[in-house]
Amino acid sequence: MTAGGAKGARGMRRHRYAFVLLGSLQTTLIFTLAAIAVPLPRIGEEFGLERPDLILLSASYGLTFAGLLLFGGRLADRYGGRPALAAGLVVLGAASAAAPFAPGVEALLAARFAQGAGAALVAPAAMAVLRAAAASPATYSRSMATWGGLSVLGATAGNLLSGVISALLSWRWTFAVPLVVSAAALVLMSRLLPRTEPDRSRALDLPGALLATTGVTCASYGFVSTDTRAWSSAGVLVPLLGGTALLAAFLYAERRTPDPLLPPRFLLVERRALALAAIALSACGTAMAFVVLSLHLQQTRGWSPLQTSAAFVPFALALIASGRTAGPLIVRYGARTVTAAGLTVGAAGLALLACTGLDPHTPYAYGLLPGLLLLPAGAAASFGGATVLATEGVPPQRSGLAGGVLNSAMELGPTVLFAVLTLGSDARSLAATGAALVVLAVALLLRHPNHPTGRPPPPTDASRRPIPRSKTLEKGER
């Protein structure tokens, strides 16, 4: 092997090690979000909680996670991905260590809010470090194709393992997972992760961060509250309208800030906007299926938490299989085509669950299983393709911003879109979400033709020198 070949092999090996560590962190972040769902009834019994308290406890992690993601992305870009990652892991690990010893719901809520704050720094920082670890843009694109499915894998693992852990030990032991992973990552990161250059020229934009965080948190809480309150109630309208006003003020302020937290045109790139919509809708569909089916199996069919977790094992297997094939399919057919196909397959899975999965007299084998195989297969493909589309052309110095926006879409889908697409009955809600996936797939396919890399081909006129796409996007997003 030549010296160049040996160096390239070492670079690929370092990238694989970095991807395994960072991918484990991304999976753990979503695991921590989903792990409390199955044991929630037992927590309510232990602490004597009513349904509104359980809803707040379930949403607490996601509220701070989603609300602080944009600011976490700016911190990662300004101070460097690896230092930001270490700080986020310390917060996440400390909160995860405190949660199992919570004597009451107030302490547990505080720990969950702190976990979300740590996760909001870890998620975008991990993507910034992954960008630095990639040996080439093609390597980074392949990594993104797999990265997209990690969130669904984390949610699936959270639902599966939390039921098993709660049944065999206690719900408190579920917090051992993020604690152990955070501690291991802190030990290994200096050996496996590359150093990242900070960009101290970037201002923190504290007013923008405050408006974005409070706006997203208030609006998300308003949508979450619709589970227990009417849309016209003060408990829904006050946080919803207040959050909307704060977000409008944020967008207004960003247009007048020299170095905005979120450049206004960053989300207006057509490819990126469609990709983020695909991520949010896919996250909404999988979250809705988990919630609806978990309640149906336990409350209607009388299954135990352990049996309910076992019912989702085929879901996890289909998800892993589809995630492994997403990368090669994207290289061959293009990210846009794979995303649209994944949305369509996921919609078919939701339609089957709506038609046959909620009938208590239909056997699991042909009432639930087909939908539980199609939905994750489509979700993994759509997540992979959409992640490539959303991060394509983003300059390295905005990797943290891209990570924050990407994870915001993943977090807001199961809250905002979940509330909007909840139409009374579970069957109608699943069907409506499936219909939205189909509409988005059609919108993707109607745009300009795909290219095998996910990008349109360069101009053929030899007299015109093609402009690098990353520079074009960077200039247009200011």
mmCIF file of C-alpha atoms in Angstrom, residues 84-429:
data_model
loop_
_atom_site.group_PDB
_atom_site.id
_atom_site.type_symbol
_atom_site.label_atom_id
_atom_site.label_comp_id
_atom_site.label_asym_id
_atom_site.label_seq_id
_atom_site.Cartn_x
_atom_site.Cartn_y
_atom_site.Cartn_z
ATOM 1 C CA ALA A 84 -19.486 22.405 22.999
ATOM 2 C CA LEU A 85 -20.015 18.651 22.848
ATOM 3 C CA ALA A 86 -18.091 18.133 26.100
ATOM 4 C CA ALA A 87 -20.106 20.842 27.885
ATOM 5 C CA GLY A 88 -23.392 19.363 26.702
ATOM 6 C CA LEU A 89 -22.374 15.866 27.817
ATOM 7 C CA VAL A 90 -21.537 17.140 31.296
ATOM 8 C CA VAL A 91 -24.985 18.715 31.651
ATOM 9 C CA LEU A 92 -26.766 15.674 30.201
ATOM 10 C CA GLY A 93 -24.804 13.236 32.369
ATOM 11 C CA ALA A 94 -25.290 15.234 35.579
ATOM 12 C CA ALA A 95 -29.046 15.550 35.002
ATOM 13 C CA SER A 96 -29.305 11.832 34.184
ATOM 14 C CA ALA A 97 -27.455 11.005 37.420
ATOM 15 C CA ALA A 98 -29.845 13.158 39.475
ATOM 16 C CA ALA A 99 -33.112 11.944 37.895
ATOM 17 C CA PRO A 100 -33.186 8.404 39.421
ATOM 18 C CA PHE A 101 -33.011 9.878 42.939
ATOM 19 C CA ALA A 102 -35.877 12.334 42.439
ATOM 20 C CA PRO A 103 -38.066 12.237 45.583
ATOM 21 C CA GLY A 104 -40.996 13.894 43.818
ATOM 22 C CA VAL A 105 -42.277 15.153 40.523
ATOM 23 C CA GLU A 106 -40.712 18.630 40.946
ATOM 24 C CA ALA A 107 -37.202 17.198 41.150
ATOM 25 C CA LEU A 108 -37.871 14.837 38.256
ATOM 26 C CA LEU A 109 -39.191 17.708 36.133
ATOM 27 C CA ALA A 110 -36.089 19.780 36.881
ATOM 28 C CA ALA A 111 -33.865 16.862 35.858
ATOM 29 C CA ARG A 112 -35.782 16.351 32.609
ATOM 30 C CA PHE A 113 -35.555 20.070 31.741
ATOM 31 C CA ALA A 114 -31.793 19.945 32.418
ATOM 32 C CA GLN A 115 -31.427 16.806 30.268
ATOM 33 C CA GLY A 116 -33.087 18.656 27.393
ATOM 34 C CA ALA A 117 -30.737 21.629 27.799
ATOM 35 C CA GLY A 118 -27.711 19.338 27.622
ATOM 36 C CA ALA A 119 -29.138 17.524 24.607
ATOM 37 C CA ALA A 120 -29.702 20.844 22.814
ATOM 38 C CA LEU A 121 -25.949 21.431 22.968
ATOM 39 C CA VAL A 122 -24.878 17.846 22.209
ATOM 40 C CA ALA A 123 -27.010 17.387 19.053
ATOM 41 C CA PRO A 124 -25.689 20.275 16.888
ATOM 42 C CA ALA A 125 -22.158 19.919 18.274
ATOM 43 C CA ALA A 126 -22.106 16.245 17.272
ATOM 44 C CA MET A 127 -22.983 17.160 13.687
ATOM 45 C CA ALA A 128 -20.280 19.849 13.626
ATOM 46 C CA VAL A 129 -17.659 17.343 14.827
ATOM 47 C CA LEU A 130 -18.881 14.748 12.328
ATOM 48 C CA ARG A 131 -18.403 17.288 9.537
ATOM 49 C CA ALA A 132 -14.818 17.876 10.693
ATOM 50 C CA ALA A 133 -14.166 14.118 10.869
ATOM 51 C CA ALA A 134 -15.328 13.454 7.301
ATOM 52 C CA ALA A 135 -12.478 12.843 4.877
ATOM 53 C CA SER A 136 -14.422 14.310 1.939
ATOM 54 C CA PRO A 137 -17.828 15.798 1.074
ATOM 55 C CA ALA A 138 -18.875 12.422 -0.362
ATOM 56 C CA THR A 139 -17.997 10.712 2.924
ATOM 57 C CA TYR A 140 -20.022 13.310 4.816
ATOM 58 C CA SER A 141 -23.032 12.778 2.536
ATOM 59 C CA ARG A 142 -22.903 9.014 3.084
ATOM 60 C CA SER A 143 -22.717 9.598 6.815
ATOM 61 C CA MET A 144 -25.755 11.881 6.678
ATOM 62 C CA ALA A 145 -27.743 9.199 4.846
ATOM 63 C CA THR A 146 -27.279 6.922 7.865
ATOM 64 C CA TRP A 147 -27.483 9.709 10.443
ATOM 65 C CA GLY A 148 -31.045 10.514 9.472
ATOM 66 C CA GLY A 149 -32.352 7.139 10.641
ATOM 67 C CA LEU A 150 -30.618 7.258 14.022
ATOM 68 C CA SER A 151 -33.362 9.367 15.581
ATOM 69 C CA VAL A 152 -36.080 6.854 14.712
ATOM 70 C CA LEU A 153 -33.789 4.090 15.970
ATOM 71 C CA GLY A 154 -33.351 5.961 19.257
ATOM 72 C CA ALA A 155 -37.117 6.415 19.647
ATOM 73 C CA THR A 156 -37.678 2.729 18.932
ATOM 74 C CA ALA A 157 -34.994 1.681 21.417
ATOM 75 C CA GLY A 158 -36.496 3.997 24.012
ATOM 76 C CA ASN A 159 -39.923 2.430 23.688
ATOM 77 C CA LEU A 160 -38.553 -1.120 23.642
ATOM 78 C CA LEU A 161 -35.974 -0.957 26.413
ATOM 79 C CA SER A 162 -37.941 1.275 28.772
ATOM 80 C CA GLY A 163 -40.709 -1.324 28.948
ATOM 81 C CA VAL A 164 -38.222 -4.109 29.621
ATOM 82 C CA ILE A 165 -36.266 -2.107 32.214
ATOM 83 C CA SER A 166 -39.438 -0.968 33.995
ATOM 84 C CA ALA A 167 -40.818 -4.502 34.126
ATOM 85 C CA LEU A 168 -37.609 -6.144 35.360
ATOM 86 C CA LEU A 169 -36.143 -3.364 37.544
ATOM 87 C CA SER A 170 -37.661 0.123 37.883
ATOM 88 C CA TRP A 171 -38.393 3.088 35.655
ATOM 89 C CA ARG A 172 -35.573 4.909 37.468
ATOM 90 C CA TRP A 173 -33.017 2.619 35.819
ATOM 91 C CA THR A 174 -33.900 3.985 32.371
ATOM 92 C CA PHE A 175 -31.816 7.057 33.210
ATOM 93 C CA ALA A 176 -28.718 4.858 33.461
ATOM 94 C CA VAL A 177 -28.533 4.697 29.657
ATOM 95 C CA PRO A 178 -27.837 8.415 28.954
ATOM 96 C CA LEU A 179 -25.608 8.559 32.037
ATOM 97 C CA VAL A 180 -23.380 5.678 30.912
ATOM 98 C CA VAL A 181 -23.239 6.854 27.284
ATOM 99 C CA SER A 182 -22.375 10.431 28.307
ATOM 100 C CA ALA A 183 -19.617 9.252 30.634
ATOM 101 C CA ALA A 184 -18.150 6.918 28.013
ATOM 102 C CA ALA A 185 -18.221 9.644 25.362
ATOM 103 C CA LEU A 186 -16.410 12.097 27.647
ATOM 104 C CA VAL A 187 -13.658 9.520 28.181
ATOM 105 C CA LEU A 188 -13.316 8.538 24.503
ATOM 106 C CA MET A 189 -13.796 11.839 22.702
ATOM 107 C CA SER A 190 -10.200 13.065 23.076
ATOM 108 C CA ARG A 191 -8.955 9.897 21.337
ATOM 109 C CA LEU A 192 -11.637 9.411 18.674
ATOM 110 C CA LEU A 193 -12.868 12.879 17.729
ATOM 111 C CA PRO A 194 -10.936 15.524 15.774
ATOM 112 C CA ARG A 195 -10.360 19.029 17.049
ATOM 113 C CA THR A 196 -12.690 21.633 15.609
ATOM 114 C CA GLU A 197 -11.779 25.218 14.879
ATOM 115 C CA PRO A 198 -13.885 27.836 16.660
ATOM 116 C CA ASP A 199 -15.219 30.835 14.769
ATOM 117 C CA ARG A 200 -14.922 33.648 17.301
ATOM 118 C CA SER A 201 -16.041 36.182 14.707
ATOM 119 C CA ARG A 202 -19.619 34.946 15.165
ATOM 120 C CA ALA A 203 -21.666 36.931 17.696
ATOM 121 C CA LEU A 204 -23.812 34.949 20.115
ATOM 122 C CA ASP A 205 -26.988 36.957 19.292
ATOM 123 C CA LEU A 206 -28.355 36.653 22.831
ATOM 124 C CA PRO A 207 -31.583 38.596 22.104
ATOM 125 C CA GLY A 208 -32.324 36.245 19.204
ATOM 126 C CA ALA A 209 -31.528 33.213 21.360
ATOM 127 C CA LEU A 210 -33.883 34.428 24.104
ATOM 128 C CA LEU A 211 -36.725 35.107 21.663
ATOM 129 C CA ALA A 212 -36.260 31.793 19.843
ATOM 130 C CA THR A 213 -36.016 29.730 23.026
ATOM 131 C CA THR A 214 -39.016 31.255 24.779
ATOM 132 C CA GLY A 215 -41.058 31.329 21.577
ATOM 133 C CA VAL A 216 -40.470 27.683 20.661
ATOM 134 C CA THR A 217 -40.952 26.546 24.267
ATOM 135 C CA CYS A 218 -44.212 28.471 24.776
ATOM 136 C CA ALA A 219 -45.693 27.464 21.422
ATOM 137 C CA SER A 220 -44.695 23.818 21.910
ATOM 138 C CA TYR A 221 -46.232 23.790 25.391
ATOM 139 C CA GLY A 222 -49.441 25.214 23.946
ATOM 140 C CA PHE A 223 -49.638 22.441 21.366
ATOM 141 C CA VAL A 224 -48.833 19.782 23.965
ATOM 142 C CA SER A 225 -51.596 21.138 26.223
ATOM 143 C CA THR A 226 -54.228 20.359 23.593
ATOM 144 C CA ASP A 227 -54.062 16.744 24.811
ATOM 145 C CA THR A 228 -55.879 17.712 28.015
ATOM 146 C CA ARG A 229 -57.477 21.086 27.197
ATOM 147 C CA ALA A 230 -59.716 22.481 24.484
ATOM 148 C CA TRP A 231 -58.116 24.557 21.741
ATOM 149 C CA SER A 232 -60.188 27.549 22.868
ATOM 150 C CA SER A 233 -59.085 27.331 26.524
ATOM 151 C CA ALA A 234 -56.729 29.861 28.092
ATOM 152 C CA GLY A 235 -54.261 27.083 28.907
ATOM 153 C CA VAL A 236 -53.788 26.518 25.168
ATOM 154 C CA LEU A 237 -54.357 29.960 23.643
ATOM 155 C CA VAL A 238 -52.128 31.966 25.999
ATOM 156 C CA PRO A 239 -48.894 29.968 25.449
ATOM 157 C CA LEU A 240 -49.735 29.344 21.787
ATOM 158 C CA LEU A 241 -50.379 32.990 20.902
ATOM 159 C CA GLY A 242 -47.583 34.194 23.160
ATOM 160 C CA GLY A 243 -45.126 31.789 21.568
ATOM 161 C CA THR A 244 -46.255 32.789 18.079
ATOM 162 C CA ALA A 245 -45.754 36.472 18.905
ATOM 163 C CA LEU A 246 -42.286 35.788 20.292
ATOM 164 C CA LEU A 247 -41.315 33.815 17.170
ATOM 165 C CA ALA A 248 -42.606 36.646 14.956
ATOM 166 C CA ALA A 249 -40.473 39.064 16.968
ATOM 167 C CA PHE A 250 -37.520 36.700 16.544
ATOM 168 C CA LEU A 251 -37.883 36.638 12.750
ATOM 169 C CA TYR A 252 -38.245 40.446 12.683
ATOM 170 C CA ALA A 253 -35.141 40.903 14.835
ATOM 171 C CA GLU A 254 -33.099 38.432 12.776
ATOM 172 C CA ARG A 255 -33.639 40.489 9.628
ATOM 173 C CA ARG A 256 -31.966 43.463 11.334
ATOM 174 C CA THR A 257 -29.108 41.656 13.078
ATOM 175 C CA PRO A 258 -25.686 41.760 11.360
ATOM 176 C CA ASP A 259 -24.915 38.157 12.389
ATOM 177 C CA PRO A 260 -28.301 36.473 13.001
ATOM 178 C CA LEU A 261 -28.768 33.265 14.957
ATOM 179 C CA LEU A 262 -30.849 31.904 12.064
ATOM 180 C CA PRO A 263 -30.266 33.645 8.718
ATOM 181 C CA PRO A 264 -33.784 34.306 7.373
ATOM 182 C CA ARG A 265 -33.052 32.776 3.969
ATOM 183 C CA PHE A 266 -31.469 29.626 5.410
ATOM 184 C CA LEU A 267 -34.885 27.947 5.535
ATOM 185 C CA LEU A 268 -36.033 29.359 2.203
ATOM 186 C CA VAL A 269 -33.774 27.184 0.056
ATOM 187 C CA GLU A 270 -36.411 25.017 -1.606
ATOM 188 C CA ARG A 271 -34.559 21.738 -1.222
ATOM 189 C CA ARG A 272 -33.883 22.356 2.450
ATOM 190 C CA ALA A 273 -37.444 23.470 3.226
ATOM 191 C CA LEU A 274 -38.924 20.314 1.672
ATOM 192 C CA ALA A 275 -36.359 18.132 3.446
ATOM 193 C CA LEU A 276 -37.109 19.653 6.851
ATOM 194 C CA ALA A 277 -40.826 19.186 6.240
ATOM 195 C CA ALA A 278 -40.166 15.520 5.405
ATOM 196 C CA ILE A 279 -38.183 15.065 8.621
ATOM 197 C CA ALA A 280 -40.856 16.736 10.750
ATOM 198 C CA LEU A 281 -43.710 14.736 9.182
ATOM 199 C CA SER A 282 -41.843 11.431 9.393
ATOM 200 C CA ALA A 283 -41.039 12.097 13.048
ATOM 201 C CA CYS A 284 -44.686 12.959 13.647
ATOM 202 C CA GLY A 285 -45.889 9.746 11.975
ATOM 203 C CA THR A 286 -43.585 7.451 13.944
ATOM 204 C CA ALA A 287 -44.297 9.227 17.251
ATOM 205 C CA MET A 288 -48.040 9.072 16.625
ATOM 206 C CA ALA A 289 -47.855 5.354 15.852
ATOM 207 C CA PHE A 290 -45.915 4.686 19.067
ATOM 208 C CA VAL A 291 -48.315 6.646 21.259
ATOM 209 C CA VAL A 292 -51.512 5.382 19.650
ATOM 210 C CA LEU A 293 -50.446 1.744 19.530
ATOM 211 C CA SER A 294 -48.918 1.735 23.019
ATOM 212 C CA LEU A 295 -52.190 2.990 24.489
ATOM 213 C CA HIS A 296 -54.265 0.683 22.288
ATOM 214 C CA LEU A 297 -52.306 -2.445 23.204
ATOM 215 C CA GLN A 298 -52.280 -1.730 26.945
ATOM 216 C CA GLN A 299 -55.688 -0.137 27.448
ATOM 217 C CA THR A 300 -57.821 -1.877 24.807
ATOM 218 C CA ARG A 301 -56.139 -5.249 24.392
ATOM 219 C CA GLY A 302 -54.891 -5.477 27.988
ATOM 220 C CA TRP A 303 -51.255 -6.161 27.122
ATOM 221 C CA SER A 304 -48.491 -5.642 29.689
ATOM 222 C CA PRO A 305 -45.679 -3.078 29.150
ATOM 223 C CA LEU A 306 -43.314 -5.963 28.366
ATOM 224 C CA GLN A 307 -45.694 -7.412 25.743
ATOM 225 C CA THR A 308 -46.171 -3.932 24.280
ATOM 226 C CA SER A 309 -42.413 -3.461 23.935
ATOM 227 C CA ALA A 310 -42.105 -6.888 22.303
ATOM 228 C CA ALA A 311 -44.737 -5.913 19.733
ATOM 229 C CA PHE A 312 -42.367 -3.250 18.389
ATOM 230 C CA VAL A 313 -39.411 -5.603 17.852
ATOM 231 C CA PRO A 314 -40.280 -6.094 14.126
ATOM 232 C CA PHE A 315 -40.512 -2.306 13.873
ATOM 233 C CA ALA A 316 -36.919 -2.024 15.097
ATOM 234 C CA LEU A 317 -35.660 -4.750 12.756
ATOM 235 C CA ALA A 318 -37.300 -3.153 9.711
ATOM 236 C CA LEU A 319 -35.884 0.208 10.727
ATOM 237 C CA ILE A 320 -32.327 -1.124 10.963
ATOM 238 C CA ALA A 321 -32.606 -2.985 7.645
ATOM 239 C CA SER A 322 -33.979 0.061 5.828
ATOM 240 C CA GLY A 323 -31.384 2.347 7.395
ATOM 241 C CA ARG A 324 -28.544 0.153 6.104
ATOM 242 C CA THR A 325 -29.864 0.275 2.539
ATOM 243 C CA ALA A 326 -30.714 3.990 2.500
ATOM 244 C CA GLY A 327 -27.144 5.133 1.756
ATOM 245 C CA PRO A 328 -26.563 2.964 -1.347
ATOM 246 C CA LEU A 329 -30.041 3.827 -2.647
ATOM 247 C CA ILE A 330 -29.351 7.551 -2.269
ATOM 248 C CA VAL A 331 -26.084 7.221 -4.183
ATOM 249 C CA ARG A 332 -27.822 5.335 -6.987
ATOM 250 C CA TYR A 333 -31.184 7.114 -7.285
ATOM 251 C CA GLY A 334 -30.672 10.464 -5.578
ATOM 252 C CA ALA A 335 -31.736 11.828 -2.202
ATOM 253 C CA ARG A 336 -34.930 13.428 -3.493
ATOM 254 C CA THR A 337 -36.248 10.177 -5.037
ATOM 255 C CA VAL A 338 -35.393 8.102 -1.957
ATOM 256 C CA THR A 339 -37.053 10.655 0.327
ATOM 257 C CA ALA A 340 -40.240 10.654 -1.736
ATOM 258 C CA ALA A 341 -40.303 6.846 -1.894
ATOM 259 C CA GLY A 342 -39.773 6.618 1.856
ATOM 260 C CA LEU A 343 -42.620 9.043 2.525
ATOM 261 C CA THR A 344 -44.925 6.975 0.313
ATOM 262 C CA VAL A 345 -44.021 3.674 1.983
ATOM 263 C CA GLY A 346 -44.431 5.253 5.425
ATOM 264 C CA ALA A 347 -47.853 6.568 4.403
ATOM 265 C CA ALA A 348 -48.885 3.060 3.363
ATOM 266 C CA GLY A 349 -47.825 1.775 6.779
ATOM 267 C CA LEU A 350 -49.885 4.432 8.571
ATOM 268 C CA ALA A 351 -52.885 3.657 6.365
ATOM 269 C CA LEU A 352 -52.691 -0.048 7.239
ATOM 270 C CA LEU A 353 -52.442 0.729 10.946
ATOM 271 C CA ALA A 354 -55.452 3.049 10.673
ATOM 272 C CA CYS A 355 -57.554 0.451 8.818
ATOM 273 C CA THR A 356 -56.672 -2.783 10.615
ATOM 274 C CA GLY A 357 -54.263 -2.126 13.484
ATOM 275 C CA LEU A 358 -56.763 -0.556 15.864
ATOM 276 C CA ASP A 359 -59.352 -3.322 15.615
ATOM 277 C CA PRO A 360 -59.038 -5.275 18.899
ATOM 278 C CA HIS A 361 -60.371 -8.423 17.203
ATOM 279 C CA THR A 362 -57.759 -8.429 14.412
ATOM 280 C CA PRO A 363 -54.779 -10.728 15.097
ATOM 281 C CA TYR A 364 -51.381 -9.122 15.475
ATOM 282 C CA ALA A 365 -49.842 -11.084 12.575
ATOM 283 C CA TYR A 366 -51.904 -9.478 9.820
ATOM 284 C CA GLY A 367 -53.617 -6.616 11.661
ATOM 285 C CA LEU A 368 -50.613 -4.812 13.120
ATOM 286 C CA LEU A 369 -47.474 -6.429 11.728
ATOM 287 C CA PRO A 370 -47.692 -5.219 8.081
ATOM 288 C CA GLY A 371 -48.023 -1.602 9.184
ATOM 289 C CA LEU A 372 -45.266 -2.036 11.769
ATOM 290 C CA LEU A 373 -42.938 -3.158 8.962
ATOM 291 C CA LEU A 374 -43.842 -0.616 6.281
ATOM 292 C CA LEU A 375 -43.834 2.466 8.515
ATOM 293 C CA PRO A 376 -40.241 2.119 9.807
ATOM 294 C CA ALA A 377 -38.957 1.034 6.395
ATOM 295 C CA GLY A 378 -40.339 4.223 4.875
ATOM 296 C CA ALA A 379 -39.352 6.431 7.814
ATOM 297 C CA ALA A 380 -35.698 5.330 7.724
ATOM 298 C CA ALA A 381 -35.484 5.986 3.971
ATOM 299 C CA SER A 382 -37.169 9.396 4.208
ATOM 300 C CA PHE A 383 -35.024 10.443 7.176
ATOM 301 C CA GLY A 384 -31.844 9.400 5.367
ATOM 302 C CA GLY A 385 -32.678 11.129 2.101
ATOM 303 C CA ALA A 386 -34.053 14.260 3.761
ATOM 304 C CA THR A 387 -30.985 14.621 5.992
ATOM 305 C CA VAL A 388 -28.744 14.587 2.913
ATOM 306 C CA LEU A 389 -30.934 17.200 1.206
ATOM 307 C CA ALA A 390 -31.066 19.411 4.299
ATOM 308 C CA THR A 391 -27.294 19.462 4.904
ATOM 309 C CA GLU A 392 -26.103 19.558 1.293
ATOM 310 C CA GLY A 393 -24.233 22.743 0.444
ATOM 311 C CA VAL A 394 -23.986 23.995 4.040
ATOM 312 C CA PRO A 395 -20.541 25.542 4.664
ATOM 313 C CA PRO A 396 -18.452 23.899 7.446
ATOM 314 C CA GLN A 397 -18.668 27.031 9.601
ATOM 315 C CA ARG A 398 -22.455 26.578 9.719
ATOM 316 C CA SER A 399 -22.495 22.884 10.600
ATOM 317 C CA GLY A 400 -23.764 23.666 14.095
ATOM 318 C CA LEU A 401 -26.594 25.764 12.676
ATOM 319 C CA ALA A 402 -27.545 22.947 10.285
ATOM 320 C CA GLY A 403 -27.520 20.480 13.177
ATOM 321 C CA GLY A 404 -29.724 22.739 15.275
ATOM 322 C CA VAL A 405 -32.266 23.245 12.488
ATOM 323 C CA LEU A 406 -32.288 19.535 11.608
ATOM 324 C CA ASN A 407 -32.912 18.448 15.177
ATOM 325 C CA SER A 408 -35.510 21.194 15.636
ATOM 326 C CA ALA A 409 -37.527 19.645 12.814
ATOM 327 C CA MET A 410 -37.216 16.225 14.486
ATOM 328 C CA GLU A 411 -38.402 17.644 17.813
ATOM 329 C CA LEU A 412 -41.204 19.889 16.560
ATOM 330 C CA GLY A 413 -42.756 17.161 14.405
ATOM 331 C CA PRO A 414 -43.924 15.017 17.340
ATOM 332 C CA THR A 415 -45.236 18.093 19.205
ATOM 333 C CA VAL A 416 -46.590 20.713 16.810
ATOM 334 C CA LEU A 417 -47.619 18.477 13.902
ATOM 335 C CA PHE A 418 -48.843 15.775 16.299
ATOM 336 C CA ALA A 419 -51.263 18.267 17.838
ATOM 337 C CA VAL A 420 -52.384 19.657 14.466
ATOM 338 C CA LEU A 421 -52.999 16.206 12.951
ATOM 339 C CA THR A 422 -54.856 14.798 15.972
ATOM 340 C CA LEU A 423 -58.397 14.684 14.573
ATOM 341 C CA GLY A 424 -60.479 13.039 17.259
ATOM 342 C CA SER A 425 -60.187 9.324 16.613
ATOM 343 C CA ASP A 426 -56.848 7.547 16.426
ATOM 344 C CA ALA A 427 -57.674 6.053 13.017
ATOM 345 C CA ARG A 428 -58.418 9.479 11.500
ATOM 346 C CA SER A 429 -55.223 10.916 12.988
#
